[in-house]
PDB file of C-alpha atoms in Angstrom:
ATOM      1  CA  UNK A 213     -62.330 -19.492 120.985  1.00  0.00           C
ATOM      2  CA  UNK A 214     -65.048 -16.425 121.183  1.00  0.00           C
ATOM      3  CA  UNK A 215     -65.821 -16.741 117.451  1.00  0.00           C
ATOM      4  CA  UNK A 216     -66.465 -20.001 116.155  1.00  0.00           C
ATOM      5  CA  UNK A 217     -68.236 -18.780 113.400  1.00  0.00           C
ATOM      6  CA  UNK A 218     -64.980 -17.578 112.085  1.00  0.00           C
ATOM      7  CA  UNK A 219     -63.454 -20.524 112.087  1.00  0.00           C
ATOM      8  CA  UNK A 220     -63.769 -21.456 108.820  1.00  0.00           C
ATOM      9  CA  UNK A 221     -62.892 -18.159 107.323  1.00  0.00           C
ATOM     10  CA  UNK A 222     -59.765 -18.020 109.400  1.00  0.00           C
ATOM     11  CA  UNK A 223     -58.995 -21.522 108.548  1.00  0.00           C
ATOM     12  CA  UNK A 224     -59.019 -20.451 104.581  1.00  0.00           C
ATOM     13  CA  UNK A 225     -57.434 -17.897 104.433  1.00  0.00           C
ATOM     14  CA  UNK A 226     -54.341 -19.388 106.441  1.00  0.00           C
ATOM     15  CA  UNK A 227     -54.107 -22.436 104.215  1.00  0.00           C
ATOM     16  CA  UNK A 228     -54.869 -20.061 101.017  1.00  0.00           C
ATOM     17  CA  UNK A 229     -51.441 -18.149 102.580  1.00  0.00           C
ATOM     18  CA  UNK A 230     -49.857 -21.529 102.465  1.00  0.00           C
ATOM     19  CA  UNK A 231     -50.351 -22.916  99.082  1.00  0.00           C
ATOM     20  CA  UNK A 232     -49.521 -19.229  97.833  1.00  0.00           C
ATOM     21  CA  UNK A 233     -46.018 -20.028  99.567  1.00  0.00           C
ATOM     22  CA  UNK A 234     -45.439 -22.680  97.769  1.00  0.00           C
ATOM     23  CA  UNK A 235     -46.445 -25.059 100.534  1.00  0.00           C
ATOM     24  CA  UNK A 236     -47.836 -28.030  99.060  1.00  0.00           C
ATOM     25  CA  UNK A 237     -48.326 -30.663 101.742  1.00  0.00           C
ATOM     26  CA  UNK A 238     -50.991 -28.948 103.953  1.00  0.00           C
ATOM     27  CA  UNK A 239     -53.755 -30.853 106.235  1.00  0.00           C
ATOM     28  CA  UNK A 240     -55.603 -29.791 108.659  1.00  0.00           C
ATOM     29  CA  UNK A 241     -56.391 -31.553 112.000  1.00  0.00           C
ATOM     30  CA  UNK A 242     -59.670 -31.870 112.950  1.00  0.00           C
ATOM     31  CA  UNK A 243     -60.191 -33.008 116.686  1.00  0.00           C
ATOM     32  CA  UNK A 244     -62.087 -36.347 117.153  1.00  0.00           C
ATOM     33  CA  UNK A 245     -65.981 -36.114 118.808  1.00  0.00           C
ATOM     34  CA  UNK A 246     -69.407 -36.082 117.910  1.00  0.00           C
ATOM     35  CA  UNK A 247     -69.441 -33.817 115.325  1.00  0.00           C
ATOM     36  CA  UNK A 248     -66.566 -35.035 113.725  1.00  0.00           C
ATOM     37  CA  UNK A 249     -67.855 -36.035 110.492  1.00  0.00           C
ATOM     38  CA  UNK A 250     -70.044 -32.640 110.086  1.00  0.00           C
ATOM     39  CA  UNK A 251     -66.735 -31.055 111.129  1.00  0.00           C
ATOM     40  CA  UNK A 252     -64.761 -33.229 108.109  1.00  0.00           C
ATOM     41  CA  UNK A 253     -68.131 -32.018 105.333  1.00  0.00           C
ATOM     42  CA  UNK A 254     -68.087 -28.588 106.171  1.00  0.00           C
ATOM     43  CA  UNK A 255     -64.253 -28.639 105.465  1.00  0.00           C
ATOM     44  CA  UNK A 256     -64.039 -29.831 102.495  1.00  0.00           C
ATOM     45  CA  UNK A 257     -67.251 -28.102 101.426  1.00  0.00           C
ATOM     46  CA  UNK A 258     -65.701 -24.163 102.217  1.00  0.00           C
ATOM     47  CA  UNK A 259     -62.843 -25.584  99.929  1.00  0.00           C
ATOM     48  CA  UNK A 260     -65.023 -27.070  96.897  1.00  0.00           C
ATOM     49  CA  UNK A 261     -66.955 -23.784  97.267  1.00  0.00           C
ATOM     50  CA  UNK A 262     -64.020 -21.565  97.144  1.00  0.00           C
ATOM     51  CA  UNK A 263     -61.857 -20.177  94.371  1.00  0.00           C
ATOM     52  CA  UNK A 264     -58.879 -21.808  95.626  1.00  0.00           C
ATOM     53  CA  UNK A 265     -57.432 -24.229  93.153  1.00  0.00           C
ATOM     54  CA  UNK A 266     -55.540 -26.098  96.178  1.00  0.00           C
ATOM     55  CA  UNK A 267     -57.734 -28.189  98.844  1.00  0.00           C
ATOM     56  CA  UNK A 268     -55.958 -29.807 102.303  1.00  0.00           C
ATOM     57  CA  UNK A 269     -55.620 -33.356 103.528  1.00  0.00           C
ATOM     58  CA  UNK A 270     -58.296 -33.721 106.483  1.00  0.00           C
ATOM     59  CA  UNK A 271     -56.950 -35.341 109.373  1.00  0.00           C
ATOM     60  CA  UNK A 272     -58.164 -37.021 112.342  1.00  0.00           C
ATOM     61  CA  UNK A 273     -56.809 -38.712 115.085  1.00  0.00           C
ATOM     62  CA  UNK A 274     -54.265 -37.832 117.839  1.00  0.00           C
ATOM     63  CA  UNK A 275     -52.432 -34.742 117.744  1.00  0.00           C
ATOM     64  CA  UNK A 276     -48.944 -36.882 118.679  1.00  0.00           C
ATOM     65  CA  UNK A 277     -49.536 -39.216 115.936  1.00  0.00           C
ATOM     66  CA  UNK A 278     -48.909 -36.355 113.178  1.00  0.00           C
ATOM     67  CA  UNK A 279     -46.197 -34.797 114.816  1.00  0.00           C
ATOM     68  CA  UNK A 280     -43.132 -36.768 113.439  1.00  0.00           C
ATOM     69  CA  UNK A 281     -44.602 -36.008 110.221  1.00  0.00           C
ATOM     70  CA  UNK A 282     -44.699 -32.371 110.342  1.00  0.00           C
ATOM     71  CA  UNK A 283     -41.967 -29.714 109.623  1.00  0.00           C
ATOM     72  CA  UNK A 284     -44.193 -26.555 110.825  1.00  0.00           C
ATOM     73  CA  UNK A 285     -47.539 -26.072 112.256  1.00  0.00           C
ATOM     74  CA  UNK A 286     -49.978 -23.130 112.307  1.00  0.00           C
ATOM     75  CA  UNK A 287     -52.631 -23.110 115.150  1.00  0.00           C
ATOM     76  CA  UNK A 288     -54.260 -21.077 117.640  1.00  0.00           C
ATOM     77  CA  UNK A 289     -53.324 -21.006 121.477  1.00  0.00           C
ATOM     78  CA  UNK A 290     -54.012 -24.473 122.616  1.00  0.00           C
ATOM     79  CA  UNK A 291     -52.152 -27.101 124.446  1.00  0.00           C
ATOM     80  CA  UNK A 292     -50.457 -28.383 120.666  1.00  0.00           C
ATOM     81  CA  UNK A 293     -48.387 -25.297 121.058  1.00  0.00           C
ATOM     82  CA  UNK A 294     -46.646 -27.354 123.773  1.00  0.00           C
ATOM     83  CA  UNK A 295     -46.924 -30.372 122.651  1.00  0.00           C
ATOM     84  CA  UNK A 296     -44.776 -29.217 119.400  1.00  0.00           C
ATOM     85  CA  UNK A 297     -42.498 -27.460 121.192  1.00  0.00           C
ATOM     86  CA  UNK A 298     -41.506 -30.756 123.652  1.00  0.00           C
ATOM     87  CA  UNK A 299     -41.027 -32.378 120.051  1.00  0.00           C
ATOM     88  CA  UNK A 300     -39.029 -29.760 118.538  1.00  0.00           C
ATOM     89  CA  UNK A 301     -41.918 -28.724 115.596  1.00  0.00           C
ATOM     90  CA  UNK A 302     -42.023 -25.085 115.182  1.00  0.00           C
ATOM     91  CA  UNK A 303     -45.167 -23.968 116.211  1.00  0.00           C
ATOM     92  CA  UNK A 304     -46.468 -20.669 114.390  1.00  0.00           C
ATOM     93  CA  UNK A 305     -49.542 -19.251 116.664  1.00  0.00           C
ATOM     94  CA  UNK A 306     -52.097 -17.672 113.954  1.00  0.00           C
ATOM     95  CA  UNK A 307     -54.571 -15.955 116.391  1.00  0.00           C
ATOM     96  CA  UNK A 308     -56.368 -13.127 114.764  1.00  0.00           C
ATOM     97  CA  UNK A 309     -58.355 -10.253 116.470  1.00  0.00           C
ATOM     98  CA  UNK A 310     -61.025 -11.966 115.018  1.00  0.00           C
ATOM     99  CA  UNK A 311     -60.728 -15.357 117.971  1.00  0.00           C
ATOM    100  CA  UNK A 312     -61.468 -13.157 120.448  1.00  0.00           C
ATOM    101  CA  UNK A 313     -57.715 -13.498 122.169  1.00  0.00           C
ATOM    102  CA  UNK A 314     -56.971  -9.347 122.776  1.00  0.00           C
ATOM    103  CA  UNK A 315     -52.984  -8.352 123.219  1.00  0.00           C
ATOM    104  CA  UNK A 316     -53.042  -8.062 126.916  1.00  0.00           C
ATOM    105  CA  UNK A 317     -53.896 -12.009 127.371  1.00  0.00           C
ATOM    106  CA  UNK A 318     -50.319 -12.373 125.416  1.00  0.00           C
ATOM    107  CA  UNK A 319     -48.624 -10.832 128.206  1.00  0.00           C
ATOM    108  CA  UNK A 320     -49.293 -13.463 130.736  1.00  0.00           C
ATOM    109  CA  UNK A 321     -47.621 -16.026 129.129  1.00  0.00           C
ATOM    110  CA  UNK A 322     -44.127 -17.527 129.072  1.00  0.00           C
ATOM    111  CA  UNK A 323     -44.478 -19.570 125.867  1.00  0.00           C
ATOM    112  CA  UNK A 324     -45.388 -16.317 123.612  1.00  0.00           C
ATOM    113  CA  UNK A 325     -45.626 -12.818 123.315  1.00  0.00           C
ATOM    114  CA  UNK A 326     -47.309 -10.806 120.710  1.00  0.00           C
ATOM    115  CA  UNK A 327     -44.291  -9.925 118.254  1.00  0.00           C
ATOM    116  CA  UNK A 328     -43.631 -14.077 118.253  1.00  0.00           C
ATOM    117  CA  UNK A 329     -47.690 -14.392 116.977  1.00  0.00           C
ATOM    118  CA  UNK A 330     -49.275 -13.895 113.702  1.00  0.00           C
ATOM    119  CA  UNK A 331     -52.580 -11.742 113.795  1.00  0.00           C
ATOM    120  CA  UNK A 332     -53.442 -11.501 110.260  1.00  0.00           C
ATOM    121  CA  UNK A 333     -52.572 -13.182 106.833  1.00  0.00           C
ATOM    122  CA  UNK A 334     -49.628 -11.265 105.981  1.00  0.00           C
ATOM    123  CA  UNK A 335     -48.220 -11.691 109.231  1.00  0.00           C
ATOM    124  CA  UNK A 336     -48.537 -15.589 108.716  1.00  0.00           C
ATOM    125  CA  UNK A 337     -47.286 -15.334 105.427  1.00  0.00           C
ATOM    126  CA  UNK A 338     -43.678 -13.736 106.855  1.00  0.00           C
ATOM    127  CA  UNK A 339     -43.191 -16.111 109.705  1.00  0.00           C
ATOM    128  CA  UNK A 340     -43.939 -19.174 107.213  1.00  0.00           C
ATOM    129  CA  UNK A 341     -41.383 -17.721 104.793  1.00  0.00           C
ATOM    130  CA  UNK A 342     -38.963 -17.384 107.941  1.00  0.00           C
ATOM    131  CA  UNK A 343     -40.119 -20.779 109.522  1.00  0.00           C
ATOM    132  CA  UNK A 344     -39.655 -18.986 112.868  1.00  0.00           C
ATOM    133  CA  UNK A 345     -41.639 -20.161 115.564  1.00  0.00           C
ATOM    134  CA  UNK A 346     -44.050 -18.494 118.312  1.00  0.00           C
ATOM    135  CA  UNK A 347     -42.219 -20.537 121.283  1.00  0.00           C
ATOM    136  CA  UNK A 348     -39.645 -17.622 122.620  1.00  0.00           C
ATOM    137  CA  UNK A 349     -38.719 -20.151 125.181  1.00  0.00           C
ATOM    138  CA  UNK A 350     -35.465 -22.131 125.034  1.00  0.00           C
ATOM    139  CA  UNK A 351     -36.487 -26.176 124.426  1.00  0.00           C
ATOM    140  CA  UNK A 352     -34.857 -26.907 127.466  1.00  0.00           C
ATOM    141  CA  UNK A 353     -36.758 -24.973 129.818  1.00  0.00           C
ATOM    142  CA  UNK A 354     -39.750 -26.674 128.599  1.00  0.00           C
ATOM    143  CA  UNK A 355     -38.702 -29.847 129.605  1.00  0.00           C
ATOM    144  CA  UNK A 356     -36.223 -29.562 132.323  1.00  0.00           C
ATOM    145  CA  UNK A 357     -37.724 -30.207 136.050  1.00  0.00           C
ATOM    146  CA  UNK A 358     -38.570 -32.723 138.366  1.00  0.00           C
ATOM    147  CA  UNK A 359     -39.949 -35.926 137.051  1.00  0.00           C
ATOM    148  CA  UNK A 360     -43.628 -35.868 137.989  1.00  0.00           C
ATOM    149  CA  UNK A 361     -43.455 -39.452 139.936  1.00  0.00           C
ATOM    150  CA  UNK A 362     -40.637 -36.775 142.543  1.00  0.00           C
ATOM    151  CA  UNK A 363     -42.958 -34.108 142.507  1.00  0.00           C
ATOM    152  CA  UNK A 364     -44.314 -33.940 146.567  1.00  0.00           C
ATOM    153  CA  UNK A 365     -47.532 -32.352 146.128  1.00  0.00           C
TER     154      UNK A 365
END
């Protein structure tokens, strides 16, 4: 998004929020390409540097693969938010001010809306407790439509 140099901050604190839930099987998915490995250092570096007693599982690999593995994920706005929802994994959208994503680009879309988001830590922290998800759309009106091979474009 607008701020990748918050990235890692934002990152943190969400899987800080996590462990302090009592979450203890946490990983986060780092997305294959060039910089992977610098990606995968600078990780686990933030974490050996910080205070926090806990540290993730770094994953790589294909988004999909992970997915019948997971009982809740927490990401930004990205195609995964779909992908989850076809599969049925709640998807908690942690997006704050900080990304660069203002309220008014929320009201565009079908899949969210800003009450279904978290914006900040404590936010996260109540929909995790909850395990609600972001999707406000029914499963079924994801995936219901034409097959693409009918579609007459």
């Amino acid at each position: 998004n607008a701020r990748w140099d918050q990235r890692y901050k934002i990152t943190m604190e969400a899987v800080q929020e996590i462990f302090t839930l009592g979450l203890n099987s946490v990983a986060i998915k780092i997305k294959d390409g060039v910089n992977r490995d610098k990606e995968i250092q600078r990780y686990k570096d933030c974490f050996m540097d910080s205070d926090t007693l806990n540290c993730p599982d770094i994953i790589i690999g294909e988004f999909n693969q992970y997915l019948s593995q997971t009982n809740i994920i927490v990401g930004q706005i990205s195609s995964a938010l779909f992908e989850a929802s076809c599969a049925k994994v709640p998807y908690i959208v942690y997006e704050p001010y900080e990304n660069g994503v203002m309220d008014y680009s929320l009201k565009e879309s079908i899949l969210i809306n800003r009450s279904s988001i978290a914006r900040n830590v404590h936010e996260l922290g109540t929909m995790l407790r909850k395990q609600d998800t972001s999707v406000i759309v029914e499963h079924e009106d994801l995936t219901s439509g034409l097959p693409l091979s009918e579609l007459r474009l």
